[in-house]
mmCIF file of C-alpha atoms in Angstrom:
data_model
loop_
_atom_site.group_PDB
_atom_site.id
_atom_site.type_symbol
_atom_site.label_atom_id
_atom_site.label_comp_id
_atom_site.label_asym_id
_atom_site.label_seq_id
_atom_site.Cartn_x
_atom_site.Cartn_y
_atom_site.Cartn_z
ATOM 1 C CA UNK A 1328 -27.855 52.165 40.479
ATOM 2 C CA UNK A 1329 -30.502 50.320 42.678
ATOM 3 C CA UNK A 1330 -32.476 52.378 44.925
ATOM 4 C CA UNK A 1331 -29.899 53.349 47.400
ATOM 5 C CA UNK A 1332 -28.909 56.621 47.940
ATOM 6 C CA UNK A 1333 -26.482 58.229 45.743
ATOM 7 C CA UNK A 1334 -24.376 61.566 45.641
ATOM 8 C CA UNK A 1335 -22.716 63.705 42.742
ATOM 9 C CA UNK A 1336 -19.315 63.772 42.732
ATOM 10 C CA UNK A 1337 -19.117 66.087 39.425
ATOM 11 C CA UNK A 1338 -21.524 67.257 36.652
ATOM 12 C CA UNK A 1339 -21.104 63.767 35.067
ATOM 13 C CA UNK A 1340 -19.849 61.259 38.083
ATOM 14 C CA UNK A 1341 -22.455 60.003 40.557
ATOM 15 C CA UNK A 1342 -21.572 57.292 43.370
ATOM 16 C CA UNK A 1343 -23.920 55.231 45.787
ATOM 17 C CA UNK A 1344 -23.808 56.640 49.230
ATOM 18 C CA UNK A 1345 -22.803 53.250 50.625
ATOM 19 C CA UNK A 1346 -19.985 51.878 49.449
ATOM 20 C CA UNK A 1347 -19.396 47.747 49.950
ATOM 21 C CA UNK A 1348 -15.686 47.591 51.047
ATOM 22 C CA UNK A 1349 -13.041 45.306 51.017
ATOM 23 C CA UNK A 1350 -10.300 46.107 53.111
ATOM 24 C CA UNK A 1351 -10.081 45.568 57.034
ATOM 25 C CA UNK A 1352 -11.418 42.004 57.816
ATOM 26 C CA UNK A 1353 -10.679 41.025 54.276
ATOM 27 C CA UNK A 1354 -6.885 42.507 53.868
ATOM 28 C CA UNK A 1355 -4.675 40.495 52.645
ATOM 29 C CA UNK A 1356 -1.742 42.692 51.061
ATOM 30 C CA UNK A 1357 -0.584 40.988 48.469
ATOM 31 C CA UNK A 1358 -2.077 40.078 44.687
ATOM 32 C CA UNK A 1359 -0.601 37.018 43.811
ATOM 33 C CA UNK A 1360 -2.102 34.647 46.526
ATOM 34 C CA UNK A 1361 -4.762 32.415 45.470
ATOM 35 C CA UNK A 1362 -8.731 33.624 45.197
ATOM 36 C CA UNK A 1363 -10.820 33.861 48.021
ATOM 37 C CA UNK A 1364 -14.128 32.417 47.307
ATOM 38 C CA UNK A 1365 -15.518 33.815 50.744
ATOM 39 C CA UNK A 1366 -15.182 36.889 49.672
ATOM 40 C CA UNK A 1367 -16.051 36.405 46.042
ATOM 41 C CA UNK A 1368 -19.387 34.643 47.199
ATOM 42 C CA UNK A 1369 -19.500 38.189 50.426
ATOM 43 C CA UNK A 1370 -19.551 40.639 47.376
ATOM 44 C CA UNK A 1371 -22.040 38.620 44.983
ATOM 45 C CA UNK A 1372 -24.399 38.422 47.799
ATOM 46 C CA UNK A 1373 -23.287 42.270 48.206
ATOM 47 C CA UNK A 1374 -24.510 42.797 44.354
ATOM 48 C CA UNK A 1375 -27.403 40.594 45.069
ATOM 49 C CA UNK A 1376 -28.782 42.774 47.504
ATOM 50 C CA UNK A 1377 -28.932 45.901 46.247
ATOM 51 C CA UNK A 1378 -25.331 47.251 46.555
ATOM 52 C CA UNK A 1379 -23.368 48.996 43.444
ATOM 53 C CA UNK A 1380 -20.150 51.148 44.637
ATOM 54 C CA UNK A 1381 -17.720 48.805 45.579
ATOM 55 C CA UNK A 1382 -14.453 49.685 47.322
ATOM 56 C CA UNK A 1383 -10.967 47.760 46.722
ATOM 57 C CA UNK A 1384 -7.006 48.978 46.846
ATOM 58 C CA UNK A 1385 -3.984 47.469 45.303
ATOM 59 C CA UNK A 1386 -2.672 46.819 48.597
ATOM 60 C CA UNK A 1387 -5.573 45.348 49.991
ATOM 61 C CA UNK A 1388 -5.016 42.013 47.557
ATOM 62 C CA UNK A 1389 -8.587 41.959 46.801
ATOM 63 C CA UNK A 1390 -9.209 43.252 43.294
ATOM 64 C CA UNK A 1391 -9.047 39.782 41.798
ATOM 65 C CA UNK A 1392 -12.164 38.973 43.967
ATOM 66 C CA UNK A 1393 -14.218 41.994 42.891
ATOM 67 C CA UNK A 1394 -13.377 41.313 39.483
ATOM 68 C CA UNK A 1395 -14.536 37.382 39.838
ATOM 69 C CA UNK A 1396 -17.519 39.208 41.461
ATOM 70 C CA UNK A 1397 -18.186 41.369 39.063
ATOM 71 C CA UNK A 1398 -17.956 38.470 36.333
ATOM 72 C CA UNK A 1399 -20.240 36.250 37.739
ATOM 73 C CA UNK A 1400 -22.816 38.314 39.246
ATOM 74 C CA UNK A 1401 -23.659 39.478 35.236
ATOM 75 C CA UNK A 1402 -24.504 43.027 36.117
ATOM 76 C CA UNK A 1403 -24.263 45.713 33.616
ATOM 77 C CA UNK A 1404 -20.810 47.351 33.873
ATOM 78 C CA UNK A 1405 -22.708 50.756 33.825
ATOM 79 C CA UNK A 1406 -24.667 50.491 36.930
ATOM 80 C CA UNK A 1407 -21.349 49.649 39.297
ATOM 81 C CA UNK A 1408 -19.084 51.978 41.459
ATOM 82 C CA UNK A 1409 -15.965 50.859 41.156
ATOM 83 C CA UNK A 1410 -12.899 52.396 43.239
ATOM 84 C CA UNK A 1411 -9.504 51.053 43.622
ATOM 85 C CA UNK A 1412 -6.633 53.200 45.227
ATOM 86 C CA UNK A 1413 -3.104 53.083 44.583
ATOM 87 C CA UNK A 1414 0.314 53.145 46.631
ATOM 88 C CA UNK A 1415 2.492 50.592 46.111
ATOM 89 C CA UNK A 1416 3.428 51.616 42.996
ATOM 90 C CA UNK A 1417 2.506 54.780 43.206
ATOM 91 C CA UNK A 1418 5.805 55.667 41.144
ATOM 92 C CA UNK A 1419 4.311 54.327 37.905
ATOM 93 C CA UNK A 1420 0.182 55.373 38.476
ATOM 94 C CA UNK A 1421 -0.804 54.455 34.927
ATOM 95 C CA UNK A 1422 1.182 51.075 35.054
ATOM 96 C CA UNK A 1423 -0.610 50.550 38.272
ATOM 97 C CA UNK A 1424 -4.442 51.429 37.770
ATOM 98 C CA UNK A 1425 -3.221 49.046 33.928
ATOM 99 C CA UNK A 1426 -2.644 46.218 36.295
ATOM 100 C CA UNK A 1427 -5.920 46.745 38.770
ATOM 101 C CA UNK A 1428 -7.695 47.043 35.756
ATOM 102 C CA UNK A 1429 -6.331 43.509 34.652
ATOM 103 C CA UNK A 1430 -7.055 42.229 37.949
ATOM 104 C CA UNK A 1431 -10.837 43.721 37.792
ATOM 105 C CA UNK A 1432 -11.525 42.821 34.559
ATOM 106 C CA UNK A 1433 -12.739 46.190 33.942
ATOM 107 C CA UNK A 1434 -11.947 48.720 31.172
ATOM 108 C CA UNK A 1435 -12.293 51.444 33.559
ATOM 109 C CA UNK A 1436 -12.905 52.474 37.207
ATOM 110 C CA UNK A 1437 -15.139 54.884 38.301
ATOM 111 C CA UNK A 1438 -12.695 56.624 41.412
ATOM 112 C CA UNK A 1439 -9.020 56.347 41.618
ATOM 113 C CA UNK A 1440 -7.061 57.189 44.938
ATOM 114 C CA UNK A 1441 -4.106 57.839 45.828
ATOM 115 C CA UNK A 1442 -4.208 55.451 49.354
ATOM 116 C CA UNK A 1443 -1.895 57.622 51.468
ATOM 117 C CA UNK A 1444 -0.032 60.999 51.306
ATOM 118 C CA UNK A 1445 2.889 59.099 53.484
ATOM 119 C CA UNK A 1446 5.569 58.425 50.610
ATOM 120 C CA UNK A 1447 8.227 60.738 49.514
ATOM 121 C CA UNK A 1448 10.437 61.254 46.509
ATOM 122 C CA UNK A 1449 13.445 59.473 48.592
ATOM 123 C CA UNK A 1450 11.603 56.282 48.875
ATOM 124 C CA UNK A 1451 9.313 56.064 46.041
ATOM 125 C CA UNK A 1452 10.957 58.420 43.471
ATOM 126 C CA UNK A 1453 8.165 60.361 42.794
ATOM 127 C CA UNK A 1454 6.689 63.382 44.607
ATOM 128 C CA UNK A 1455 3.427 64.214 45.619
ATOM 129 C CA UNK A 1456 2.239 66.687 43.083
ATOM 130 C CA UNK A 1457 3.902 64.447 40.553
ATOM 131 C CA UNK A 1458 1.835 61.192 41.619
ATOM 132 C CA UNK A 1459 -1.577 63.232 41.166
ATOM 133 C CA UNK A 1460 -0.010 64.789 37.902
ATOM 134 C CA UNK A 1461 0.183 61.216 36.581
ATOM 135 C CA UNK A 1462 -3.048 60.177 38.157
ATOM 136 C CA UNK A 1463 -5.022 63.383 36.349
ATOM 137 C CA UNK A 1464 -3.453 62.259 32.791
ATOM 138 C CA UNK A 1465 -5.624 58.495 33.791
ATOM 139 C CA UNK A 1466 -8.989 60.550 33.395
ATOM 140 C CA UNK A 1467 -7.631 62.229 29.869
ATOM 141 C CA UNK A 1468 -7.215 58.072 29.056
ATOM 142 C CA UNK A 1469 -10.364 57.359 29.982
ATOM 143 C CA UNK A 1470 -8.715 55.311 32.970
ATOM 144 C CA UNK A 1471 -11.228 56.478 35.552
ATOM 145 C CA UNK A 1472 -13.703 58.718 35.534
ATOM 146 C CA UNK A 1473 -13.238 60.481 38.396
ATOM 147 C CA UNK A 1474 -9.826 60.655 40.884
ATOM 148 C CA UNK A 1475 -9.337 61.629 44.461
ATOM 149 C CA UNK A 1476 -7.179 60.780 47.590
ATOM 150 C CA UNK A 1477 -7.199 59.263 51.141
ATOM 151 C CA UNK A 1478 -6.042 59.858 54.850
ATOM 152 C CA UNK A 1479 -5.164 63.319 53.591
ATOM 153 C CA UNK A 1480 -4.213 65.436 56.225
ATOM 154 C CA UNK A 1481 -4.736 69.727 55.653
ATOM 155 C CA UNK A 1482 -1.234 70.395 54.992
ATOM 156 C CA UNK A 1483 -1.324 67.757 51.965
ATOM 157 C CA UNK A 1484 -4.028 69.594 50.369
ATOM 158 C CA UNK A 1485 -2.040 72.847 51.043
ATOM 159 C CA UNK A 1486 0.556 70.816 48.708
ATOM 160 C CA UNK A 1487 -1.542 69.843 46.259
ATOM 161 C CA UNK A 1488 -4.577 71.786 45.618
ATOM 162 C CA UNK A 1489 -2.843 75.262 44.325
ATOM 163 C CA UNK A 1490 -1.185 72.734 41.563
ATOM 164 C CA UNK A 1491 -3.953 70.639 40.905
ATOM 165 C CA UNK A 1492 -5.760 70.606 37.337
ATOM 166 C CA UNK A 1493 -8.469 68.229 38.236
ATOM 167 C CA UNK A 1494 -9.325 68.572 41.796
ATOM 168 C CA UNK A 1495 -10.203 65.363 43.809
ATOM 169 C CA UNK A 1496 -13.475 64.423 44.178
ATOM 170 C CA UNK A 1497 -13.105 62.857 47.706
ATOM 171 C CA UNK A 1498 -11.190 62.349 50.650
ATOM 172 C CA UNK A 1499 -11.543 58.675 52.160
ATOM 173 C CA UNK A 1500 -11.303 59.143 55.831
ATOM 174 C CA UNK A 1501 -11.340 57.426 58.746
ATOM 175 C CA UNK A 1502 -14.858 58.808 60.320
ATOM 176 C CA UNK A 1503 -16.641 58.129 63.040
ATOM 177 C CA UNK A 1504 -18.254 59.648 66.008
ATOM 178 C CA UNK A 1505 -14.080 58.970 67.524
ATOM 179 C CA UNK A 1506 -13.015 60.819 64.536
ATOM 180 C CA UNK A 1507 -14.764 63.323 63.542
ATOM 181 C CA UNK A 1508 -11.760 65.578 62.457
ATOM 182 C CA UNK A 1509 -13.769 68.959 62.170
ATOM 183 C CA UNK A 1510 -10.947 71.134 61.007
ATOM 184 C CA UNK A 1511 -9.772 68.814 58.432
ATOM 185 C CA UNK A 1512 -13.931 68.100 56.425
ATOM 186 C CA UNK A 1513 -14.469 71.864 57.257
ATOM 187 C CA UNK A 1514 -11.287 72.623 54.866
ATOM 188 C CA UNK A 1515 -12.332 70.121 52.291
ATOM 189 C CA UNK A 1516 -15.778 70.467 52.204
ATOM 190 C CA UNK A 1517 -14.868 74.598 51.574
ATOM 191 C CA UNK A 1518 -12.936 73.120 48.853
ATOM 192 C CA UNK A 1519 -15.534 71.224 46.997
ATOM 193 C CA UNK A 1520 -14.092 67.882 48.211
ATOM 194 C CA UNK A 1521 -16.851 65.179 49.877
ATOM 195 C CA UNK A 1522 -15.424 63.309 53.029
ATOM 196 C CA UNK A 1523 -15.601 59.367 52.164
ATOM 197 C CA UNK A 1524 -15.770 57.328 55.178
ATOM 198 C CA UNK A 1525 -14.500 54.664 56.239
ATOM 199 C CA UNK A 1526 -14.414 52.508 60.053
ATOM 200 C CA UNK A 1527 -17.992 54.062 60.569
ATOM 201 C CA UNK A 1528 -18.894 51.685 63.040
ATOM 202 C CA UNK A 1529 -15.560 51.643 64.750
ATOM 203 C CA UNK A 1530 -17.394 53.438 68.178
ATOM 204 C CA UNK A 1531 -19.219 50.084 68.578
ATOM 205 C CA UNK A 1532 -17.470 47.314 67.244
ATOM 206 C CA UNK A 1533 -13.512 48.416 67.989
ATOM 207 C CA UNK A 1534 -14.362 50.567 71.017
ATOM 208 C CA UNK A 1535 -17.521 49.213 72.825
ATOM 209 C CA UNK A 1536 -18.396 50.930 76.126
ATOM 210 C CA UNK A 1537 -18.138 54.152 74.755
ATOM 211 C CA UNK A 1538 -19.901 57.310 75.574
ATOM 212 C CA UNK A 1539 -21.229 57.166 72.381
ATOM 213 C CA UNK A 1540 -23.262 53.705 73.331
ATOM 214 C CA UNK A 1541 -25.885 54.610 75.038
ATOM 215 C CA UNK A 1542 -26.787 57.897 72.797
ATOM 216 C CA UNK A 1543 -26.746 55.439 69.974
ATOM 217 C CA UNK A 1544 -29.239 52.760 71.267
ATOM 218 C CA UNK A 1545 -31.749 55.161 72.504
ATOM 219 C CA UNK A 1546 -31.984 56.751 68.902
ATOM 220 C CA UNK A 1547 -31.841 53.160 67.475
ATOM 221 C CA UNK A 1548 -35.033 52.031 69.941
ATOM 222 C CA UNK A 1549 -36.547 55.141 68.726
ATOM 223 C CA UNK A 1550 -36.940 54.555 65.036
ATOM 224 C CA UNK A 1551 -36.598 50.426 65.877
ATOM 225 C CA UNK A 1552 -33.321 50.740 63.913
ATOM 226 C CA UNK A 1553 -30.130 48.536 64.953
ATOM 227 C CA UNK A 1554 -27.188 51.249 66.302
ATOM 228 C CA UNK A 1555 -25.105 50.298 63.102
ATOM 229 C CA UNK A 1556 -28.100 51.716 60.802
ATOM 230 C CA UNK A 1557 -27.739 55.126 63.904
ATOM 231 C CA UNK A 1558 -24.534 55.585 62.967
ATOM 232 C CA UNK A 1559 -24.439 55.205 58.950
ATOM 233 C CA UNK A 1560 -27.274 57.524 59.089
ATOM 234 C CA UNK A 1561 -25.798 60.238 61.079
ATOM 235 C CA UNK A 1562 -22.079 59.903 58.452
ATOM 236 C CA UNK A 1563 -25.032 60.537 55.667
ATOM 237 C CA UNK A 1564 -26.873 62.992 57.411
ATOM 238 C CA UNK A 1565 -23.239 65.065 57.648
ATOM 239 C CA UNK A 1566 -22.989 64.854 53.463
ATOM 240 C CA UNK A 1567 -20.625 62.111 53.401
ATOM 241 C CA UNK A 1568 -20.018 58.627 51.095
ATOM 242 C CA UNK A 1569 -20.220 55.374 53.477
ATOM 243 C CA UNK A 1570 -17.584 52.572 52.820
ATOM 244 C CA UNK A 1571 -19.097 49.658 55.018
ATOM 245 C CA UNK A 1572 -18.394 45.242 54.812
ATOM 246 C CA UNK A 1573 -19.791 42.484 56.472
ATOM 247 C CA UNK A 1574 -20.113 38.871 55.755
ATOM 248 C CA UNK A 1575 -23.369 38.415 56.893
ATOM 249 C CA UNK A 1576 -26.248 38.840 54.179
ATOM 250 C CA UNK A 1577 -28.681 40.397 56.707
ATOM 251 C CA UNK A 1578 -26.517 42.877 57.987
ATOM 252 C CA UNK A 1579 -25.739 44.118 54.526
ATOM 253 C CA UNK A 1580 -29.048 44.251 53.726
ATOM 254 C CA UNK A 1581 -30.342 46.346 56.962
ATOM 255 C CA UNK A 1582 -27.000 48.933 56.367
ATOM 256 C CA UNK A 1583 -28.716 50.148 53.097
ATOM 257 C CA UNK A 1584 -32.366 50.498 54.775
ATOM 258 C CA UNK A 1585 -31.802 53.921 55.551
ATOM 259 C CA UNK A 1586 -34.277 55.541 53.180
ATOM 260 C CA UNK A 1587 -37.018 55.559 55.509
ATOM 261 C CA UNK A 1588 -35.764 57.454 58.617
ATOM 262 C CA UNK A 1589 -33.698 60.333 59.551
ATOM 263 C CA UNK A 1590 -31.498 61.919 62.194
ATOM 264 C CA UNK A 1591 -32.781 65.035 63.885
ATOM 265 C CA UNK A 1592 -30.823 68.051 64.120
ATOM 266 C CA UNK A 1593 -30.857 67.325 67.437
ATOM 267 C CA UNK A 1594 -30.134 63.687 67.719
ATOM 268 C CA UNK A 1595 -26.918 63.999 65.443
ATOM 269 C CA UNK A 1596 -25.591 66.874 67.882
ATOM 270 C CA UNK A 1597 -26.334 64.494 70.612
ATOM 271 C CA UNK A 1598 -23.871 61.557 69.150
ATOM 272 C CA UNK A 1599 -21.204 64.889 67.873
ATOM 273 C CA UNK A 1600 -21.281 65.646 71.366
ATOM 274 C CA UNK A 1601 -20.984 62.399 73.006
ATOM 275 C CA UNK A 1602 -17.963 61.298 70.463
ATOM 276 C CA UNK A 1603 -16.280 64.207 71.113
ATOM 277 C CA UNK A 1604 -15.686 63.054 74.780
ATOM 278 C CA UNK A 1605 -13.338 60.147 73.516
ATOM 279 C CA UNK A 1606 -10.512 59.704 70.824
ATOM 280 C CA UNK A 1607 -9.766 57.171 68.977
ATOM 281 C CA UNK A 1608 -8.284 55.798 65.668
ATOM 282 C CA UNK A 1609 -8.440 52.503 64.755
ATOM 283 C CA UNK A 1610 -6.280 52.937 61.288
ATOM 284 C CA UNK A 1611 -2.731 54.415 60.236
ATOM 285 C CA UNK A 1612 -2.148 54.750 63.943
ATOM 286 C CA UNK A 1613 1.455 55.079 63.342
ATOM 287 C CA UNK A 1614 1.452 57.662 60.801
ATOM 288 C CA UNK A 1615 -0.959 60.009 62.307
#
């Protein structure tokens, strides 16, 4: 899997640290509009560079894309991270995942999601516990090899983990020195379950001006690292998986050159402590 970092997410599942993703700036929400060759070209330059875990959703509208990718960029199916979540049609999970897998070209993916725990039996027909019920029978299919959910809140899990037969892996997350949601990756990390983030660089590019700022670029002049590379580094100092994007080749190279420096103690208490001085979430605004 390159030389990038990676983490285990079971005795037999083991995903790169830093995930390529492909929501956000490249949403488009629906799966039947025609291929965008930016982003195509964004994740085979992705590949190119070193990346292998690469992060999609059926609602994002972009798994026909990472499947192109994936085609052209000829590497071996074994040495990609693959994760796709669903929602949309979370009612039918297998039918769904059938249909990403269609769209990705892929036999498998390596993590499945559910997206969001905000749907109910009312308007989806299908509860909770039987959405990941359905989603656990995908691993006994060899559908995915590993499942797990995202935006969970604590009194999801408290739904779902005393049912659970295959306990999820992860918990994709909004995270950032904004949002660092203690109580909620204190729970799931005494669970077992690794925090996935995602908007890690949300502090400077959605919310420049920050208290966090300054923190961040004397650390950065410090190790002559950029204050994106600060802030991946302190998400992976805390244990967790990095879902990042850009469309610029030299960014995405310099976000996975994080092998040769780490945080202090110190210096990640510094940016806790100067986050904790502001709020703010940039995604599912209206449902948290």
């Amino acid at each position: 899997m390159s030389n990038q970092l990676t983490i285990s997410l079971s005795s037999t599942v083991t995903a790169p640290v830093i995930g390529f993703g492909t929501g956000t700036a490249w949403y488009t929400g629906k799966n039947d509009g025609p291929i965008n060759s930016k982003l195509v070209d964004s994740i085979k330059e992705a590949v190119k560079i070193g990346y292998r875990h690469i992060d999609t959703a059926e609602i994002y509208g972009t798994e026909k894309e990472v499947g192109l990718a994936i085609e052209e960029s000829n590497v071996p199916r074994d040495e990609l991270f693959v994760t796709t979540k669903v929602i949309t049609n979370i009612s039918n999970p297998e039918k769904a995942l059938r249909e990403s897998l269609a769209r990705l070209k892929l036999d498998y993916v390596d993590l499945y999601l559910i997206h969001s725990p905000f749907f109910n039996k009312e308007s989806q027909g299908i509860s909770l516990l039987e959405a990941w019920s359905a989603i656990e029978n995908l691993v006994d299919l060899g559908l995915t090899r590993a499942i797990g959910v995202s935006n969970f809140r604590i009194q999801d899990f408290e739904i779902l983990l005393p049912a659970a037969r295959i306990k999820p892996v992860v918990n994709q997350i909004e995270f950032h020195p904004y949002l660092q949601s203690r109580e909620l990756v204190s729970y799931t990390k005494k669970h077992g379950i690794l925090t996935e983030a995602y908007g890690p660089l949300v502090s400077i590019v959605h919310k420049p001006g920050g208290p966090v700022d300054s923190v961040v670029e004397t650390i950065a002049k410090k190790y002559s690292k950029t204050a994106s590379q600060v802030l991946l580094r302190w998400s992976v100092h805390k244990g967790n998986i990095v879902v990042t994007t850009s469309s610029k080749p030299d960014r995405l190279a310099k976000f996975l050159q994080l092998n040769d420096f780490e945080l202090t103690s110190e210096e990640v208490e510094r940016i806790d402590t100067a986050g904790e001085q502001l709020e703010f979430r940039k995604f599912w605004i209206k449902e948290f």
